[in-house]
Short mmCIF file of C-alpha atoms and ligand atoms in Angstrom, two decimals:
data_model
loop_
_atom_site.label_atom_id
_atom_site.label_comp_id
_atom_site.label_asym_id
_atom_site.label_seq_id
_atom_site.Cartn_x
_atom_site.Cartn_y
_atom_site.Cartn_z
CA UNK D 115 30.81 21.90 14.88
CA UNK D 116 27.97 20.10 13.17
CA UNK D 117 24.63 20.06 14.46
CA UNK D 118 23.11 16.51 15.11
CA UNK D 119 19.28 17.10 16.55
CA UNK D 120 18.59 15.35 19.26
CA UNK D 121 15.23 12.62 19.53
CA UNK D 122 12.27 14.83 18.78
CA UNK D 123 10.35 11.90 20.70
CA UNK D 124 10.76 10.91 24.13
CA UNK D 125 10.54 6.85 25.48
CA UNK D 126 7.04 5.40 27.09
CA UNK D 127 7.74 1.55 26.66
CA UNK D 128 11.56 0.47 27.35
CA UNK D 129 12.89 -2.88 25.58
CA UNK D 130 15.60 -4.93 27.83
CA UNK D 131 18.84 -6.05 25.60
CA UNK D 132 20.81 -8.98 25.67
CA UNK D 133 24.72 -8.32 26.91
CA UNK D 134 27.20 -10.67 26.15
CA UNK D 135 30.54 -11.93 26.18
CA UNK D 136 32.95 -12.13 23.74
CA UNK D 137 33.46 -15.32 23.94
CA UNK D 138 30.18 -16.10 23.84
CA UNK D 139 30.00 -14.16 20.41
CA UNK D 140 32.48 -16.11 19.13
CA UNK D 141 30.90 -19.22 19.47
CA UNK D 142 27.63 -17.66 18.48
CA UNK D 143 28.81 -16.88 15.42
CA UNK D 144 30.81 -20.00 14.28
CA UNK D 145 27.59 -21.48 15.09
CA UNK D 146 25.90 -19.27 12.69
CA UNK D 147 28.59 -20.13 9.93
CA UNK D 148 30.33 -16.41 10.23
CA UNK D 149 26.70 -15.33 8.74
CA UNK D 150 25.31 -12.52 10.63
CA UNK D 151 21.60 -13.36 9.21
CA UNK D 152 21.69 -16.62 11.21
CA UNK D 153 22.91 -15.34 14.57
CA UNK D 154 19.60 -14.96 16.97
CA UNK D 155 18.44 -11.73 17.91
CA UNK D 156 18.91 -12.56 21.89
CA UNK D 157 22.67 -12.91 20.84
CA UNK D 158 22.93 -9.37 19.49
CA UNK D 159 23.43 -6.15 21.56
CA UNK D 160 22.42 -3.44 18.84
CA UNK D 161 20.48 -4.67 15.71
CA UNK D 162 22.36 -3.02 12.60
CA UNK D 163 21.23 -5.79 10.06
CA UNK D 164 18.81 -3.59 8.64
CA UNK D 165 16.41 -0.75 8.99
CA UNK D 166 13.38 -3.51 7.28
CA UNK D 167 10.42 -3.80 9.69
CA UNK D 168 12.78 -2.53 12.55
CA UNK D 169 11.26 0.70 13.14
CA UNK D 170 9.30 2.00 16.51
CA UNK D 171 5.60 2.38 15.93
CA UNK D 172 4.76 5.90 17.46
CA UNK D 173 2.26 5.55 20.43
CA UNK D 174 -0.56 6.85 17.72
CA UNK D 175 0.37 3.61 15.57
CA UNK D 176 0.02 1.35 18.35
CA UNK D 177 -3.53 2.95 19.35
CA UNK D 178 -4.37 2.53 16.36
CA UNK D 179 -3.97 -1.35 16.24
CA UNK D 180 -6.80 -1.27 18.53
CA UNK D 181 -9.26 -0.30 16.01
CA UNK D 182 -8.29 -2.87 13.62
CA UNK D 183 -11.27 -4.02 11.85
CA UNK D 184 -11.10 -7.83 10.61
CA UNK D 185 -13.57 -8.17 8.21
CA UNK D 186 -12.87 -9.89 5.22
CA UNK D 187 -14.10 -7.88 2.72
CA UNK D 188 -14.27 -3.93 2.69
CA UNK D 189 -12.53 -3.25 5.79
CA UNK D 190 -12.66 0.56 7.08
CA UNK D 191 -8.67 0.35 7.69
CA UNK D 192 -8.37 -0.07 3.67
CA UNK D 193 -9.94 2.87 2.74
CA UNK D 194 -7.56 4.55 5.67
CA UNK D 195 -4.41 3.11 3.92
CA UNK D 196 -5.95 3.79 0.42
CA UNK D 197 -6.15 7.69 1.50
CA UNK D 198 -3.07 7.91 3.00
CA UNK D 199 -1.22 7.06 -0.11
CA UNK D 200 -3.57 9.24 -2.67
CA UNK D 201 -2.66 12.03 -0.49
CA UNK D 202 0.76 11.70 0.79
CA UNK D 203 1.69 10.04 -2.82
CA UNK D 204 -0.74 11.22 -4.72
CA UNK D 205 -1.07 7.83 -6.93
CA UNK D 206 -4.30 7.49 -8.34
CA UNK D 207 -4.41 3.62 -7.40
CA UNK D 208 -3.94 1.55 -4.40
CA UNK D 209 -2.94 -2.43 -4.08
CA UNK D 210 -1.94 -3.40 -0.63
CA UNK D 211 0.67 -6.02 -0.49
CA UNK D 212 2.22 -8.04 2.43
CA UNK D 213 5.33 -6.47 2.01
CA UNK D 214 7.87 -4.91 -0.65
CA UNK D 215 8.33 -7.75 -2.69
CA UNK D 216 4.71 -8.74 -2.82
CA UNK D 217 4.43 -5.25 -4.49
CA UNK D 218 7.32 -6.31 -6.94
CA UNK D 219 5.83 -9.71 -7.88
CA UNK D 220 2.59 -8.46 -9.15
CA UNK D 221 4.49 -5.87 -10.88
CA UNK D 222 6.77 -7.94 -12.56
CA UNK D 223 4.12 -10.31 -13.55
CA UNK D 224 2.02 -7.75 -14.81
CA UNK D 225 4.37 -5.90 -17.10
CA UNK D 226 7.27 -8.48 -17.94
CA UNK D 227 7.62 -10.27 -20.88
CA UNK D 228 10.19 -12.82 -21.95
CA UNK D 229 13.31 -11.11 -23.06
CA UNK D 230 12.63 -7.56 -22.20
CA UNK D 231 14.54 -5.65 -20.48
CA UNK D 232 14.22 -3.49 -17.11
CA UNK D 233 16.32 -0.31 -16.72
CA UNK D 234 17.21 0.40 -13.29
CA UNK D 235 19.69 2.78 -10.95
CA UNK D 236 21.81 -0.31 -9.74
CA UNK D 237 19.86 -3.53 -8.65
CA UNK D 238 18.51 -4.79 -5.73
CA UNK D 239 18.06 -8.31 -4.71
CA UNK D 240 14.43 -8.81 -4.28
CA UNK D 241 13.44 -6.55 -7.66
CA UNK D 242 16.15 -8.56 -9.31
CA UNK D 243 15.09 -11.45 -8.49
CA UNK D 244 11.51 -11.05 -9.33
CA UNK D 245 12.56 -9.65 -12.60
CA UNK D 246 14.44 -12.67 -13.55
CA UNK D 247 11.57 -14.99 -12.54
CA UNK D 248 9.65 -13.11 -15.24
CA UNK D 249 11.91 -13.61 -18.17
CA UNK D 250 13.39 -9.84 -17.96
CA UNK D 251 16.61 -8.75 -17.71
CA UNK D 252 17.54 -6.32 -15.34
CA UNK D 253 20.34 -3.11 -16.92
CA UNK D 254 22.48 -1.19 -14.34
CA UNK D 255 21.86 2.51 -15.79
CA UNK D 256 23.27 4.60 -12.36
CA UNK D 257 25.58 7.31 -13.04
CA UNK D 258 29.41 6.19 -12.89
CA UNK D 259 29.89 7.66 -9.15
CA UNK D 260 27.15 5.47 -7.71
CA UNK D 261 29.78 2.75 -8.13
CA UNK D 262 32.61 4.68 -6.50
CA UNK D 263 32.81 5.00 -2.41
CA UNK D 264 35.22 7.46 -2.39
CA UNK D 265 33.52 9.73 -4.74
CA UNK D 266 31.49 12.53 -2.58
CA UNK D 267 28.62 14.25 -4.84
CA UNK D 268 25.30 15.09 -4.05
CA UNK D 269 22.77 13.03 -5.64
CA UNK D 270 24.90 9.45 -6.59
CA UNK D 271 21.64 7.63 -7.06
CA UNK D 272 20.48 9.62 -10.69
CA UNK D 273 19.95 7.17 -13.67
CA UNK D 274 22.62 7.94 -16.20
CA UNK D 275 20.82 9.66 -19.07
CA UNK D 276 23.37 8.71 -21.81
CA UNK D 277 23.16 4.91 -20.46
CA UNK D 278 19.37 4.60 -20.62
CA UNK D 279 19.39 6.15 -24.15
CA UNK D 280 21.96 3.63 -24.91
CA UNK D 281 19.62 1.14 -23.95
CA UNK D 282 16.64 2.50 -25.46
CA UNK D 283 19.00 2.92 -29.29
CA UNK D 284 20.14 -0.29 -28.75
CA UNK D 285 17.29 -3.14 -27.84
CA UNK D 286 14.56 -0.80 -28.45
CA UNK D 287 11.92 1.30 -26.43
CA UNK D 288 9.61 -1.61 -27.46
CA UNK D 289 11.58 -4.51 -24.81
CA UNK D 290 11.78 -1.94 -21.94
CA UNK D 291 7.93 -2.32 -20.27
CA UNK D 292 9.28 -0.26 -17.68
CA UNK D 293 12.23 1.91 -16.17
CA UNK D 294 12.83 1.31 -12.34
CA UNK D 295 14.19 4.16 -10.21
CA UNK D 296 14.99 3.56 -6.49
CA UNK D 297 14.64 6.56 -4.33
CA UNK D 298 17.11 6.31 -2.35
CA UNK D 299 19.51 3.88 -3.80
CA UNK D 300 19.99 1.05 -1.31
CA UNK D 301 22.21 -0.58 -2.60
CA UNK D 302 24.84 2.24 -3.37
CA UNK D 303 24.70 3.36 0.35
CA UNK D 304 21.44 5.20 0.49
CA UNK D 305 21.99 7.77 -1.93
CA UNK D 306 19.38 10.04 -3.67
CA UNK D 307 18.45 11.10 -6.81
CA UNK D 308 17.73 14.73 -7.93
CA UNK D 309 13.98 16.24 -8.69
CA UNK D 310 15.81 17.11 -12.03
CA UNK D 311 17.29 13.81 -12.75
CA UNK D 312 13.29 12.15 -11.75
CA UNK D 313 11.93 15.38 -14.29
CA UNK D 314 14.45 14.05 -16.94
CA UNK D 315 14.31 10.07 -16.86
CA UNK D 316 10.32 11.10 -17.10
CA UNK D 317 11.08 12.74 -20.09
CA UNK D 318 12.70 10.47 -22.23
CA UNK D 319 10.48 7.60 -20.64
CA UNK D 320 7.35 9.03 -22.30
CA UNK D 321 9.09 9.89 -25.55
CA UNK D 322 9.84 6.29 -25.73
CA UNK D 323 6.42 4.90 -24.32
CA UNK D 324 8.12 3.03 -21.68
CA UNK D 325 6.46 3.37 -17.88
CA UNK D 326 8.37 4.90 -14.89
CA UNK D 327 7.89 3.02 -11.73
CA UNK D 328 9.72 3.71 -8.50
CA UNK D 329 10.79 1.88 -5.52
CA UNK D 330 9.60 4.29 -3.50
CA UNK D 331 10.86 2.29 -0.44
CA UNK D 332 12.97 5.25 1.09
CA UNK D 333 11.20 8.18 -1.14
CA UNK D 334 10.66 10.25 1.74
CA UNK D 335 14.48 10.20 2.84
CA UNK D 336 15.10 11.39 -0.67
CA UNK D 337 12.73 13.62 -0.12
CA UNK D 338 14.82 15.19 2.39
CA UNK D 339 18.32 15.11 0.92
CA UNK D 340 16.70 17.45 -2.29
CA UNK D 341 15.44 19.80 0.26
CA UNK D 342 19.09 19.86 1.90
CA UNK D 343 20.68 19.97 -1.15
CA UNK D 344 18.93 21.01 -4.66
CA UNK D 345 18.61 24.88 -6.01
CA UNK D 346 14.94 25.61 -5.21
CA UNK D 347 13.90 23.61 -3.25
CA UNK D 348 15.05 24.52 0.46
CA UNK D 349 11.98 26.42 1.18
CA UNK D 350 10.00 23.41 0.40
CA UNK D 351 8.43 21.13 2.81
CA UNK D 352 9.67 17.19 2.58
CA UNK D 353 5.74 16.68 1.71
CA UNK D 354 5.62 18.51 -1.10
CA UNK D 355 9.04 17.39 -1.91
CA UNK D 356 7.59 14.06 -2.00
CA UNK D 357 4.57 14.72 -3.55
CA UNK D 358 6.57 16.44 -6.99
CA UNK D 359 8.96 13.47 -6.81
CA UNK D 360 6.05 10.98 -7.51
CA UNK D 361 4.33 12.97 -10.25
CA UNK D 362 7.21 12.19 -12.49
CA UNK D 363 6.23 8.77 -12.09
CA UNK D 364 3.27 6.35 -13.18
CA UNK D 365 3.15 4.42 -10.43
CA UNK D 366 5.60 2.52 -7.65
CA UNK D 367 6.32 -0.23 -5.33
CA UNK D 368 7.12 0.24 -1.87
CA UNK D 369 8.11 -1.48 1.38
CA UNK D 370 6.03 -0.24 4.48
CA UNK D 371 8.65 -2.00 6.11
CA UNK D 372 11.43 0.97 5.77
CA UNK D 373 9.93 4.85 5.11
CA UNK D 374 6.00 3.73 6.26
CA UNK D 375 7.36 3.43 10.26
CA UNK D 376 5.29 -0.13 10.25
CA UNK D 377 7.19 -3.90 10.95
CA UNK D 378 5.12 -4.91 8.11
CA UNK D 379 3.43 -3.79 5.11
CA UNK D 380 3.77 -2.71 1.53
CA UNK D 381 1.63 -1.56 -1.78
CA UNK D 382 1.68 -1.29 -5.20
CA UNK D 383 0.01 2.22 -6.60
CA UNK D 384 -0.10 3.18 -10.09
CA UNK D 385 -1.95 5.69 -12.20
CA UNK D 386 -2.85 3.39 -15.29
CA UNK D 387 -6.32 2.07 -14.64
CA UNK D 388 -5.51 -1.47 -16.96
CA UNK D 389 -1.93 -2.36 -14.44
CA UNK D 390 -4.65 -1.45 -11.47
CA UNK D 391 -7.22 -4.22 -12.95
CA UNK D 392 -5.20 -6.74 -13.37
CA UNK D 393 -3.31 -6.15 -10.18
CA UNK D 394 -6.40 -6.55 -8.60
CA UNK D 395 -6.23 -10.02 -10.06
CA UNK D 396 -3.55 -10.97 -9.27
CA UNK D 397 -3.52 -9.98 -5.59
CA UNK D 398 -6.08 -12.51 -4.81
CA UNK D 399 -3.80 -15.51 -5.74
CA UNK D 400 -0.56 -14.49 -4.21
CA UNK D 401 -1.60 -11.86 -1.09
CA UNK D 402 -5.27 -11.91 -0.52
CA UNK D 403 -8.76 -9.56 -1.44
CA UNK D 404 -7.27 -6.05 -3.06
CA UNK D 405 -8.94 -4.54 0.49
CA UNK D 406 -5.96 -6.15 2.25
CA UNK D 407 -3.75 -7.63 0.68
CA UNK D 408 -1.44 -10.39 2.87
CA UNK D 409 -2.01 -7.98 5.67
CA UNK D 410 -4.47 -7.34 8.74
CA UNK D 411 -6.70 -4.50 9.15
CA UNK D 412 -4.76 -3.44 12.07
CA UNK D 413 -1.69 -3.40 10.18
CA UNK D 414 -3.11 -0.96 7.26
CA UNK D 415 -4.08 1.24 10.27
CA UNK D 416 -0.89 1.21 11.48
CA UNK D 417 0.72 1.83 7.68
CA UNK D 418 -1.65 4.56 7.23
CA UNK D 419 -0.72 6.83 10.78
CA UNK D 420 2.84 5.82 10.16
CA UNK D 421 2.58 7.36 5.97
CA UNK D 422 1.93 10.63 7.96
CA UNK D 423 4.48 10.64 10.17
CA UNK D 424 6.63 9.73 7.94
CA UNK D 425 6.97 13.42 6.20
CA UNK D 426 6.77 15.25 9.93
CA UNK D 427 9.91 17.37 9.28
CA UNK D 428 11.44 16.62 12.35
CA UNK D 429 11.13 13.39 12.26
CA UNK D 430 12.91 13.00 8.88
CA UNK D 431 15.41 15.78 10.12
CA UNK D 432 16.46 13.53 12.66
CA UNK D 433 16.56 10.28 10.99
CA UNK D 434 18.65 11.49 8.43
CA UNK D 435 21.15 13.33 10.74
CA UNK D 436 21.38 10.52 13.42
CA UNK D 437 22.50 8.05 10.32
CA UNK D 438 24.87 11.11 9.28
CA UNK D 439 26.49 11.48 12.87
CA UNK D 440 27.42 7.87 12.53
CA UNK D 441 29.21 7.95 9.38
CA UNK D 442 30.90 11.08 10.54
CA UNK D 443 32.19 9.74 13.24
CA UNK D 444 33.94 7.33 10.88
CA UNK D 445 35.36 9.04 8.68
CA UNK D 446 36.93 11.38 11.01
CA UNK D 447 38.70 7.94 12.65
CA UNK D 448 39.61 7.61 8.64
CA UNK D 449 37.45 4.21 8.63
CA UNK D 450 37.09 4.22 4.67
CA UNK D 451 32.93 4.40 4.22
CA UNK D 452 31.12 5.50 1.18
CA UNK D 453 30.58 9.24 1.09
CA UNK D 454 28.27 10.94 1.21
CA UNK D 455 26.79 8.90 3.73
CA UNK D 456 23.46 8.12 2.50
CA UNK D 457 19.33 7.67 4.04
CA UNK D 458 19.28 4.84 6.20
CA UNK D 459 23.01 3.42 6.94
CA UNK D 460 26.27 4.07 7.04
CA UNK D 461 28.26 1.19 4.44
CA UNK D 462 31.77 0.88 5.23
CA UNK D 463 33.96 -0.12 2.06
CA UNK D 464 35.10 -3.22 3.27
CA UNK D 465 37.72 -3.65 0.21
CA UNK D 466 39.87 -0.93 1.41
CA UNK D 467 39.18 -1.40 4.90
CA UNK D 468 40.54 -5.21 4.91
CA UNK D 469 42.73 -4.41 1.86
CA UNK D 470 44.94 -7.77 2.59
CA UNK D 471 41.57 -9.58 1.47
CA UNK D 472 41.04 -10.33 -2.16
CA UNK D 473 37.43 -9.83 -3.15
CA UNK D 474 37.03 -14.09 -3.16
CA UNK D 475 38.14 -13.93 0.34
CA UNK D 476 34.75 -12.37 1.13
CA UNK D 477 36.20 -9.21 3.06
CA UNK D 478 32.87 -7.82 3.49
CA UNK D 479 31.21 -10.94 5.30
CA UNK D 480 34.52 -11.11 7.20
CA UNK D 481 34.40 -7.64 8.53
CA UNK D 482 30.69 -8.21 9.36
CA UNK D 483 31.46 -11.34 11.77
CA UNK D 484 34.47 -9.26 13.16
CA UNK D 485 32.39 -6.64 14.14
CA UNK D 486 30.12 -8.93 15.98
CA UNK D 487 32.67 -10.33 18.24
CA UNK D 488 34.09 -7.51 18.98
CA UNK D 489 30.80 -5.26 20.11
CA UNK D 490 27.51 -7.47 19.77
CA UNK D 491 26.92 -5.23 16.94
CA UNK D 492 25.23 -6.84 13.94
CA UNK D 493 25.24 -5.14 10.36
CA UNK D 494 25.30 -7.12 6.88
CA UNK D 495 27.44 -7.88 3.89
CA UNK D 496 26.39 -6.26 0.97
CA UNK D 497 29.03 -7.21 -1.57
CA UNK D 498 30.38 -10.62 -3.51
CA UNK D 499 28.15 -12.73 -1.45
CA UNK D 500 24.93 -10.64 -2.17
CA UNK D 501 25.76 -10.15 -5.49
CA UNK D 502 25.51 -13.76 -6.13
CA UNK D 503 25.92 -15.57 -9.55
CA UNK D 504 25.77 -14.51 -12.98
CA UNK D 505 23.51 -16.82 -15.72
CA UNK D 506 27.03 -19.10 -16.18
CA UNK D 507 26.95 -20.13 -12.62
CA UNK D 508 30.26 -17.72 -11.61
CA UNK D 509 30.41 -15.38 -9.12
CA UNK D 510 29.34 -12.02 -9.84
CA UNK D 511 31.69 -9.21 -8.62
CA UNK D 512 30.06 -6.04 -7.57
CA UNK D 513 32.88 -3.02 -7.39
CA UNK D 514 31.26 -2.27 -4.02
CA UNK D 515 32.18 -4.49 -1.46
CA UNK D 516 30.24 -3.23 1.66
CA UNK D 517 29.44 -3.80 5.05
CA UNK D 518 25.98 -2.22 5.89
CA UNK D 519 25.54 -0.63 9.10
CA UNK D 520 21.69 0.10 9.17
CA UNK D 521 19.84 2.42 11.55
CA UNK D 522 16.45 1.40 12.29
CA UNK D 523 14.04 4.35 12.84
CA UNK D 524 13.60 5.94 16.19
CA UNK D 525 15.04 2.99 18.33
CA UNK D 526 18.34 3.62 18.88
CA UNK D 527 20.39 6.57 20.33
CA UNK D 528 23.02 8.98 20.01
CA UNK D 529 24.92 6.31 22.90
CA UNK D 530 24.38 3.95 20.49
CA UNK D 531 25.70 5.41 17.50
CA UNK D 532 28.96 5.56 19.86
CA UNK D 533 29.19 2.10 20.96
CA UNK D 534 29.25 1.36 17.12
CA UNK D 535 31.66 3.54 16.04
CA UNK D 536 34.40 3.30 19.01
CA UNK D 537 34.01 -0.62 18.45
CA UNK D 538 34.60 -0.29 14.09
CA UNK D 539 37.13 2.56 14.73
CA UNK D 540 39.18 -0.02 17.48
CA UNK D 541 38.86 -3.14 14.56
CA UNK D 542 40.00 -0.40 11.98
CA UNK D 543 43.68 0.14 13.75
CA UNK D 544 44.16 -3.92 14.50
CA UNK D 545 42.74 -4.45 10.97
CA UNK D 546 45.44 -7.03 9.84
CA UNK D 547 44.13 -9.38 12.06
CA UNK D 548 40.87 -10.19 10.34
CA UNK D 549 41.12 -13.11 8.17
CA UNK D 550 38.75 -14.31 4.80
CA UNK D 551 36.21 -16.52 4.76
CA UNK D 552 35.31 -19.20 2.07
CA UNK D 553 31.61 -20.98 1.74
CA UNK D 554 30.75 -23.78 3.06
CA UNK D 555 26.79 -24.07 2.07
CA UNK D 556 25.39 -21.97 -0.66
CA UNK D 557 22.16 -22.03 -1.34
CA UNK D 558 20.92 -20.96 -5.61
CA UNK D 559 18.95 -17.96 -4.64
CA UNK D 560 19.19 -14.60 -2.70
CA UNK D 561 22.48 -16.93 -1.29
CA UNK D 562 23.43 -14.15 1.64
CA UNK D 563 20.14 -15.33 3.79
CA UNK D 564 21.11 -18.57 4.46
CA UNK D 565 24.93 -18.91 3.25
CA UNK D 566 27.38 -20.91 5.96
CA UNK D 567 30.87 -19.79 6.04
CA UNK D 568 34.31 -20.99 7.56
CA UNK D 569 37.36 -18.76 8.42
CA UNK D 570 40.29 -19.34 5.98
CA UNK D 571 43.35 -20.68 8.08
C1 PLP M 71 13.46 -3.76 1.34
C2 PLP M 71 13.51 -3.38 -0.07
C3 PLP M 71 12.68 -3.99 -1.00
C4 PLP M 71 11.79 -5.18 -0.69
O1 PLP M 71 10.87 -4.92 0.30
P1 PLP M 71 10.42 -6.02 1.37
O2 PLP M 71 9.42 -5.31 2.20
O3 PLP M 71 11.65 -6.41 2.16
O4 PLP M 71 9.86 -7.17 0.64
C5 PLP M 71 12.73 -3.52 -2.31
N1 PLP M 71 13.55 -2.53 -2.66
C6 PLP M 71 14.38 -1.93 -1.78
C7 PLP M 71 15.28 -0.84 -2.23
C8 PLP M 71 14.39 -2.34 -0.46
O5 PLP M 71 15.24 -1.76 0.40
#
């Protein structure tokens, strides 16, 4: 038998939930054109959509919202954030951004140039994105696995070496500003990369002269799967896990939103004291004055307590495992998910799932509305439609075809976890019955926010 832990946290503040029909799901969700982002939250039984500003503030981070201090200028919650991250992080230099992507923007500004190009273990949407506005283009340099669901090894989120040399031979260390490395890999299911895959893409980065700059968004769940699963490093506690993991870097974005326990936040921290200055200029004309940054003093507080519990080993123990128990119930129903299953959600391979489905047919958003109706459930496509289009206006078609099923942080429970998984495993054995959908609205960017949809008859 595997050991799940149970919640190292008990309840003080209880939050009703909507129950539903299912017939009232099913008109909810033709309403919301068969697109899970446009459903309302008072339609949903358990939130799956994603694990982004989701999380429960501790009872220390909601205290601390009480000493918020407003001021303008020079606030004492700053210099609370700004220590946090020096010493969980250990970045020499602190920009507070609104969220995530705020973080990316200024970075992408700063260090872009027209027709360079940005390394990175598989894209994400909101990095991508920002890249592109910038005149860069973004190269997929993840090992081969990191593309295959089936394919169980340990750390399917390490940059390919051989590809990012390729890279570096072929357009030249002088049009790659910057290598990105996610840790954990979102978009391939949460996966990690290895201290000795960070200690190697470091290497060749600084032979070439080209920066290394995480998303650090889910950096402390990695920092947990290399204590679980890399030579030497067992012994080791998450925080200095963490700590190592960012040395091999010169700087990093990151979403509070996700691994800093906070419904909003984010920061930009570096080591170069040039990116720092002109961050600092920068900040004031898309977030606000580098002492907050798009975000009240309250919420810095909050960031700050929640950067600390964030590497509380059993905290992380537990948020790892609960996602784990999940995805094992799953896969012992023989639901077809990508293994190993990986930080923060479970992603079921929705191409071999609804295997009648060509990958037009959008099986992924499909499998996402069926889900819905059947439980209340919501997760998200993460496949064709998130992909979106390449520069020639066709679809783009990512070999993973997934629906996400994300786990906020400490707000669900182990009940929970069931009430997902019996209502996936019953869909999986009547599985024939789930038909494609085609679009009806598309909108030019980020396209899985806002897309409408209509069954195909
Ligand atoms: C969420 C996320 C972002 C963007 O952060 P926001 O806070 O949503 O703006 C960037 N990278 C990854 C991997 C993410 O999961």
């Amino acid at each position: 038998m595997k050991k799940y832990p149970a919640e190292p946290f008990k309840i003080k503040a209880v939050e009703t939930i909507e129950m539903t029909t299912k017939e009232q799901r099913k008109e909810a969700i033709k309403e919301a054109g068969y697109n899970t982002f446009l459903l309302d939250s008072d339609q949903v039984y358990i939130d799956l959509l994603t694990d982004s500003g989701t999380s429960a503030m501790s009872d220390k981070q909601w205290a601390s919202l009480m000493i918020g201090d407003e001021a303008y200028a020079g606030s004492d919650n700053w210099y609370k954030l700004e220590k946090a991250v020096k010493e969980v992080y250990g970045f020499d230099y602190v920009v507070p951004t609104h969220q995530g992507r705020g973080a990316e923007n200024l970075l992408s500004q700063i260090m872009i140039e027209e027709g360079d190009y940005i390394p990175g273990n598989m894209y994400f949407t909101t990095t991508k994105a920002h890249q592109k506005l910038n005149g860069g283009k973004f190269v997929d340099v993840i090992v081969d696995e990191g593309h295959q669901p089936s394919v169980d090894a340990p750390f399917k989120g390490n940059v390919d070496l051989d590809k990012y040399q390729e890279l570096i031979d072929e357009v030249g260390a002088d049009k790659i500003p910057y290598i990105c490395v996610a840790v954990t890999v979102n978009m391939a299911g949460g996966q990690p990369v290895s201290m000795d895959n960070l200690k190697k893409v470091k290497e060749i980065s600084e032979k070439n002269d080209i920066k290394v700059m995480y998303d650090a968004t889910r950096c402390v769940e990695n920092a947990y799967f290399i204590k679980e699963r890399e030579d030497g490093y067992e012994d080791k506690t998450v925080a200095e896990i963490l700590k190592e993991m960012m040395s091999y870097a010169d700087g990093c974005t990151m979403s509070g939103k996700k691994d800093c326990l906070v419904n909003i936040g984010g920061f930009l921290a570096m080591n170069d004291e040039d990116i720092y200055t002109e961050a600092t200029q920068l900040v004031v004309v898309y977030e606000g004055m580098p002492s907050y940054g798009g975000l009240a003093g309250r919420d810095m507080e909050a960031m700050a307590q929640g950067i600390y519990e964030s590497v509380d080993p059993n905290y992380i123990e537990h948020r790892v495992k609960q996602v784990r128990y999940l995805g094992d119930r799953l896969a012992e129903a023989g639901v077809p998910i990508i293994k190993p299953v990986g930080g923060h959600a479970v992603f079921i391979d929705a191409k071999s799932f609804l295997s009648h489905l060509s990958q037009d047919q959008l099986p992924a958003q499909a499998l996402a509305a069926a889900i819905y109706v059947d439980s209340g459930v919501r997760s998200m496509e993460r496949g064709i439609v998130s992909a979106g289009r390449d520069a020639d206006g066709n679809h783009c078609y990512p070999e993973l075809e997934t629906v996400r099923l994300t786990i906020p942080r400490r707000v669900y429970t182990y009940a929970h976890m069931d009430v997902v998984a019996d209502s996936v495993i019953n869909l999986y054995e009547n599985r024939d019955s789930i038909k494609g959908l085609e679009f009806v609205y598309e909108p030019p960017v980020l396209r899985f926010f806002t897309s409408r949809f209509a069954p195909i008859e």
